[in-house]
Amino acid sequence: MFCLNKYIKLYTDVVLLVASGYLMLKKGFDFSISGWLLNNVLHQSGVNVYIISSAIILIISLIFKLLSIIFERFPPIKHSAVEPEEISDCISVMNKEILGHIKKCCIEPVDITRLNEQHSFEVNMRVITDALAEHIRKSINSIVIKRKDLFISVYRYEQSNEKLIYELHYDHKRDLVKSREINIDDTKFKNYECVKCFTENKNTIYVHNKKSYAKGGSKRYKTIQHYLGCKLETNGEVVGFLNIEFHNHSIFSDEEAMQDFMEENIYTFKLLYEYQYLKHEFFNKFCNFEKNWRVA
């Protein structure tokens, strides 16, 4: 909102402070600016203009101050639920991939051990991430969210090594990722929100106040406003982690609003990511199919 702009708030506070100081001065010492101006500087017409201008400025300041108090206590909703059309596009791409496997099986014999090579895991993950970014931008309708105002990253979780391994990020045209391997047990990363999610045994984590966000090696720290993160799981096992950062604009009034946004707009895409990891694991099983079949 315009009245919540820091410069507007500073202007209204200064005007009201000066006005209250003048009233105290007039009450205590019977001093009148209009009388002093009339006697020393201006004619009566000039004094009238001064009085009218001062009254208008004071009224505008009072209105801005009242609106800022109301909107700070009862902030307007900056996001809304929109139809996730991007999800349909993602599912369509994945279904076409499966259809391609089926057609190959119908036309010619298929080496089952090489099905994994035909699975477009990286491509599908990129499609989902781009679709998620577009959906988030559509969901926030009070301000224009530019590409630079949103950062999304996905990490793969290696349980054996207790590590998060970088997969991809949005916007991939901008090189903003510094930590490509995050060791959960390394004290160097203990303040990272994704690491806290593991050490504190949480499934999701939110940072509403940017001052609470851990300062890492990336320059993103300078502009971040909010952070959302969640584990990606299949069959009860953690397979990855999703990070979402909002930059340059304060969007959510509190952590509860962030939780609502996660449930309404992010959770479905979380399922799509998990589906890709599950399908990737499924196709990987075919790599050793011949060996396992002979052993059996």
Coordinates of C-alpha atoms in Angstrom, one line a residue:
M1 CA 0.0 0.0 0.0
F2 CA 1.1 3.6 -0.8
C3 CA 0.5 4.8 2.8
L4 CA 2.9 2.0 4.1
N5 CA 5.8 3.4 2.1
K6 CA 8.6 4.2 4.6
Y7 CA 9.1 7.7 3.1
I8 CA 5.4 8.5 3.4
K9 CA 5.3 7.2 7.0
L10 CA 8.4 9.4 7.8
Y11 CA 6.7 12.4 6.2
T12 CA 3.5 12.0 8.2
D13 CA 5.4 11.4 11.5
V14 CA 7.5 14.6 11.0
V15 CA 4.5 16.7 10.1
L16 CA 2.5 15.5 13.1
L17 CA 5.5 15.9 15.4
V18 CA 6.0 19.5 14.2
A19 CA 2.3 20.3 14.6
S20 CA 2.1 18.9 18.1
G21 CA 5.3 20.8 19.0
Y22 CA 3.8 24.0 17.7
L23 CA 0.6 23.5 19.7
M24 CA 2.6 23.0 22.9
L25 CA 4.6 26.2 22.1
K26 CA 1.5 28.2 21.4
K27 CA -0.2 26.9 24.6
G28 CA 2.9 27.6 26.8
F29 CA 4.1 30.9 25.4
D30 CA 1.1 32.2 23.5
F31 CA 3.2 32.2 20.3
S32 CA 1.4 32.4 16.9
I33 CA 3.2 31.7 13.7
S34 CA 0.5 33.4 11.7
G35 CA 0.7 36.5 13.8
W36 CA 4.5 36.6 13.6
L37 CA 4.3 36.2 9.8
L38 CA 1.7 39.0 9.5
N39 CA 3.8 41.4 11.5
N40 CA 7.2 40.6 10.0
V41 CA 7.0 38.8 6.6
L42 CA 3.7 38.6 4.8
H43 CA 0.5 40.5 4.2
Q44 CA -2.9 39.2 5.2
S45 CA -3.5 37.4 1.9
G46 CA -0.1 35.6 2.2
V47 CA -0.9 34.6 5.8
N48 CA -4.3 33.2 4.6
V49 CA -2.5 31.1 2.0
Y50 CA -0.1 29.8 4.6
I51 CA -3.0 28.8 7.0
I52 CA -4.9 27.0 4.2
S53 CA -1.8 25.1 3.0
S54 CA -0.8 24.1 6.6
A55 CA -4.4 22.8 7.2
I56 CA -4.3 20.7 4.0
I57 CA -0.9 19.3 4.8
L58 CA -2.0 18.4 8.3
I59 CA -5.3 16.8 7.2
I60 CA -3.4 14.7 4.5
S61 CA -0.9 13.6 7.1
L62 CA -3.6 12.6 9.6
I63 CA -5.4 10.5 6.9
F64 CA -2.1 8.8 5.9
K65 CA -1.3 8.1 9.5
L66 CA -4.8 6.7 10.2
L67 CA -4.6 4.4 7.1
S68 CA -1.1 3.2 7.9
I69 CA -2.2 2.3 11.5
I70 CA -5.2 0.4 10.1
F71 CA -3.3 -1.5 7.3
E72 CA -0.4 -2.4 9.7
R73 CA -2.9 -3.9 12.1
F74 CA -5.2 -5.4 9.4
P75 CA -2.9 -5.9 6.3
P76 CA -4.6 -6.4 3.0
I77 CA -4.3 -9.9 1.5
K78 CA -1.5 -9.8 -1.1
H79 CA -2.1 -13.2 -2.6
S80 CA -5.1 -15.2 -3.8
A81 CA -5.9 -18.6 -4.9
V82 CA -5.7 -19.0 -8.7
E83 CA -6.4 -22.0 -10.9
P84 CA -3.2 -24.0 -11.2
E85 CA -3.3 -24.2 -15.0
E86 CA 0.5 -24.8 -15.0
I87 CA 0.0 -28.2 -13.2
S88 CA -2.1 -29.4 -16.2
D89 CA 0.7 -28.5 -18.5
C90 CA 3.3 -30.4 -16.3
I91 CA 1.1 -33.5 -16.2
S92 CA 0.5 -33.3 -19.9
V93 CA 4.3 -33.3 -20.5
M94 CA 4.8 -36.3 -18.2
N95 CA 1.9 -38.2 -19.8
K96 CA 3.4 -37.7 -23.3
E97 CA 6.7 -39.1 -22.0
I98 CA 4.9 -42.2 -20.7
L99 CA 3.0 -42.5 -24.0
G100 CA 6.3 -42.4 -25.8
H101 CA 7.6 -45.4 -23.8
I102 CA 4.4 -47.3 -24.6
K103 CA 4.7 -46.6 -28.3
K104 CA 8.3 -47.8 -28.4
C105 CA 7.2 -51.0 -26.7
C106 CA 4.5 -51.6 -29.3
I107 CA 6.7 -50.9 -32.3
E108 CA 9.9 -52.8 -31.4
P109 CA 11.6 -54.8 -28.6
V110 CA 12.8 -52.5 -25.8
D111 CA 15.9 -53.2 -23.7
I112 CA 14.4 -52.8 -20.2
T113 CA 17.8 -52.1 -18.7
R114 CA 18.0 -48.9 -20.8
L115 CA 14.6 -47.4 -19.9
N116 CA 16.3 -45.1 -17.4
E117 CA 18.2 -43.4 -20.2
Q118 CA 14.9 -42.5 -21.8
H119 CA 13.5 -40.9 -18.6
S120 CA 13.7 -37.1 -18.9
F121 CA 14.2 -36.4 -15.2
E122 CA 16.1 -33.2 -15.6
V123 CA 13.7 -31.9 -18.2
N124 CA 10.7 -32.6 -16.2
M125 CA 12.1 -31.1 -13.1
R126 CA 12.8 -27.9 -15.0
V127 CA 9.3 -27.9 -16.4
I128 CA 7.8 -28.2 -12.9
T129 CA 10.1 -25.4 -11.5
D130 CA 9.2 -23.0 -14.3
A131 CA 5.5 -23.8 -13.9
L132 CA 5.7 -23.3 -10.1
A133 CA 7.4 -19.9 -10.6
E134 CA 4.8 -18.7 -13.0
H135 CA 2.0 -19.9 -10.7
I136 CA 3.5 -18.0 -7.8
R137 CA 3.7 -14.9 -9.8
K138 CA 0.1 -15.2 -10.8
S139 CA -1.0 -15.9 -7.3
I140 CA 0.3 -12.5 -5.9
N141 CA -2.0 -10.0 -7.5
S142 CA -1.4 -6.8 -5.5
I143 CA 2.1 -6.2 -6.9
V144 CA 4.0 -7.2 -10.0
I145 CA 6.4 -10.0 -9.2
K146 CA 9.3 -9.9 -11.6
R147 CA 11.7 -12.8 -12.3
K148 CA 14.3 -11.3 -10.1
D149 CA 11.9 -11.1 -7.2
L150 CA 11.6 -14.8 -6.9
F151 CA 14.2 -17.5 -6.3
I152 CA 13.4 -21.3 -6.3
S153 CA 16.0 -24.1 -5.8
V154 CA 15.7 -27.8 -5.5
Y155 CA 18.2 -30.1 -3.8
R156 CA 18.5 -33.9 -3.9
Y157 CA 19.0 -35.5 -0.5
E158 CA 21.5 -38.3 -0.1
Q159 CA 20.6 -40.1 3.1
S160 CA 23.8 -42.2 3.2
N161 CA 26.0 -39.1 3.2
E162 CA 23.6 -36.8 5.0
K163 CA 24.0 -34.2 2.2
L164 CA 21.8 -32.0 0.1
I165 CA 23.0 -31.9 -3.5
Y166 CA 22.0 -29.1 -5.8
E167 CA 19.7 -30.0 -8.7
L168 CA 18.4 -26.8 -10.3
H169 CA 17.1 -23.3 -9.6
Y170 CA 14.9 -20.6 -10.9
D171 CA 15.8 -18.2 -12.7
H172 CA 18.4 -20.5 -14.2
K173 CA 19.7 -17.6 -16.4
R174 CA 21.0 -16.0 -13.2
D175 CA 23.9 -17.6 -11.4
L176 CA 22.8 -17.2 -7.8
V177 CA 23.7 -20.5 -6.2
K178 CA 26.8 -20.8 -4.1
S179 CA 26.2 -23.9 -1.9
R180 CA 25.9 -26.8 -4.3
E181 CA 26.6 -29.3 -1.6
I182 CA 25.2 -28.8 1.9
N183 CA 26.3 -31.3 4.6
I184 CA 23.6 -31.6 7.3
D185 CA 26.2 -32.4 10.0
D186 CA 28.7 -29.6 9.0
T187 CA 28.6 -26.7 11.5
K188 CA 29.3 -24.4 8.6
F189 CA 25.7 -24.9 7.4
K190 CA 23.9 -25.2 10.8
N191 CA 22.1 -21.9 10.4
Y192 CA 20.8 -22.7 6.9
E193 CA 17.0 -23.0 7.0
C194 CA 17.0 -26.3 5.0
V195 CA 19.5 -27.8 7.5
K196 CA 17.3 -26.6 10.5
C197 CA 14.4 -28.4 8.9
F198 CA 16.4 -31.7 9.3
T199 CA 18.0 -31.0 12.7
E200 CA 14.7 -29.8 14.2
N201 CA 12.8 -32.7 12.6
K202 CA 10.3 -30.5 10.7
N203 CA 8.7 -31.0 7.3
T204 CA 8.3 -27.3 6.5
I205 CA 10.0 -24.2 7.6
Y206 CA 9.1 -20.5 7.3
V207 CA 11.0 -17.2 7.8
H208 CA 8.8 -14.2 7.8
N209 CA 11.3 -11.7 9.2
K210 CA 14.3 -11.3 6.9
K211 CA 16.5 -10.4 9.8
S212 CA 16.1 -14.0 11.0
Y213 CA 17.4 -15.4 7.7
A214 CA 20.9 -16.9 7.9
K215 CA 23.4 -14.9 5.9
G216 CA 25.1 -17.3 3.4
G217 CA 27.7 -16.8 0.7
S218 CA 25.2 -15.5 -1.8
K219 CA 24.3 -11.9 -2.5
R220 CA 20.6 -12.9 -2.3
Y221 CA 20.8 -12.1 1.4
K222 CA 20.7 -8.3 0.7
T223 CA 17.2 -8.4 -0.9
I224 CA 15.4 -11.4 0.6
Q225 CA 12.1 -10.7 2.4
H226 CA 10.5 -14.1 3.0
Y227 CA 11.6 -17.7 2.9
L228 CA 9.6 -21.0 2.6
G229 CA 11.1 -24.4 2.5
C230 CA 9.8 -28.0 2.6
K231 CA 11.1 -31.6 2.4
L232 CA 10.3 -33.7 -0.6
E233 CA 9.4 -37.3 0.4
T234 CA 8.5 -40.6 -1.3
N235 CA 7.4 -43.7 0.7
G236 CA 8.2 -41.9 4.0
E237 CA 11.8 -41.3 2.9
V238 CA 13.2 -37.8 2.3
V239 CA 14.5 -37.5 -1.3
G240 CA 15.0 -33.7 -1.7
F241 CA 14.3 -30.2 -0.5
L242 CA 12.5 -27.3 -2.0
N243 CA 13.5 -23.7 -1.2
I244 CA 11.4 -20.6 -2.2
E245 CA 12.6 -17.1 -1.6
F246 CA 10.7 -13.8 -2.1
H247 CA 12.9 -10.7 -2.8
N248 CA 12.5 -6.9 -2.8
H249 CA 8.8 -6.9 -1.7
S250 CA 7.2 -7.7 1.6
I251 CA 4.2 -9.9 0.7
F252 CA 3.0 -11.9 3.8
S253 CA 1.7 -10.2 7.0
D254 CA 2.8 -13.1 9.3
E255 CA 3.9 -16.7 9.3
E256 CA 0.3 -17.9 9.3
A257 CA -0.2 -16.2 5.9
M258 CA 2.9 -18.0 4.6
Q259 CA 1.5 -21.3 5.8
D260 CA -1.8 -20.7 4.0
F261 CA 0.1 -19.8 0.8
M262 CA 2.1 -23.0 1.0
E263 CA -1.0 -25.1 1.4
E264 CA -3.0 -23.3 -1.3
N265 CA -0.3 -22.8 -4.0
I266 CA 2.8 -24.8 -3.3
Y267 CA 1.7 -28.2 -2.0
T268 CA 0.4 -29.6 -5.3
F269 CA 3.8 -28.8 -7.0
K270 CA 5.5 -30.5 -4.1
L271 CA 3.6 -33.6 -5.1
L272 CA 4.8 -33.3 -8.7
Y273 CA 8.4 -33.0 -7.6
E274 CA 8.0 -36.1 -5.4
Y275 CA 6.4 -38.0 -8.3
Q276 CA 9.5 -37.2 -10.4
Y277 CA 11.8 -38.6 -7.7
L278 CA 9.7 -41.7 -7.3
K279 CA 9.6 -42.3 -11.1
H280 CA 13.4 -41.7 -11.3
E281 CA 14.0 -44.3 -8.6
F282 CA 11.6 -46.7 -10.4
F283 CA 13.5 -46.4 -13.7
N284 CA 16.8 -46.7 -11.9
K285 CA 15.8 -50.1 -10.6
F286 CA 15.8 -51.4 -14.2
C287 CA 19.5 -50.7 -14.7
N288 CA 20.4 -53.8 -12.7
F289 CA 17.3 -55.8 -13.7
E290 CA 19.2 -58.5 -15.6
K291 CA 21.7 -59.1 -12.8
N292 CA 19.0 -59.2 -10.1
W293 CA 16.8 -61.5 -12.3
R294 CA 19.7 -64.0 -12.7
V295 CA 20.4 -63.9 -9.0
A296 CA 16.8 -64.7 -8.2

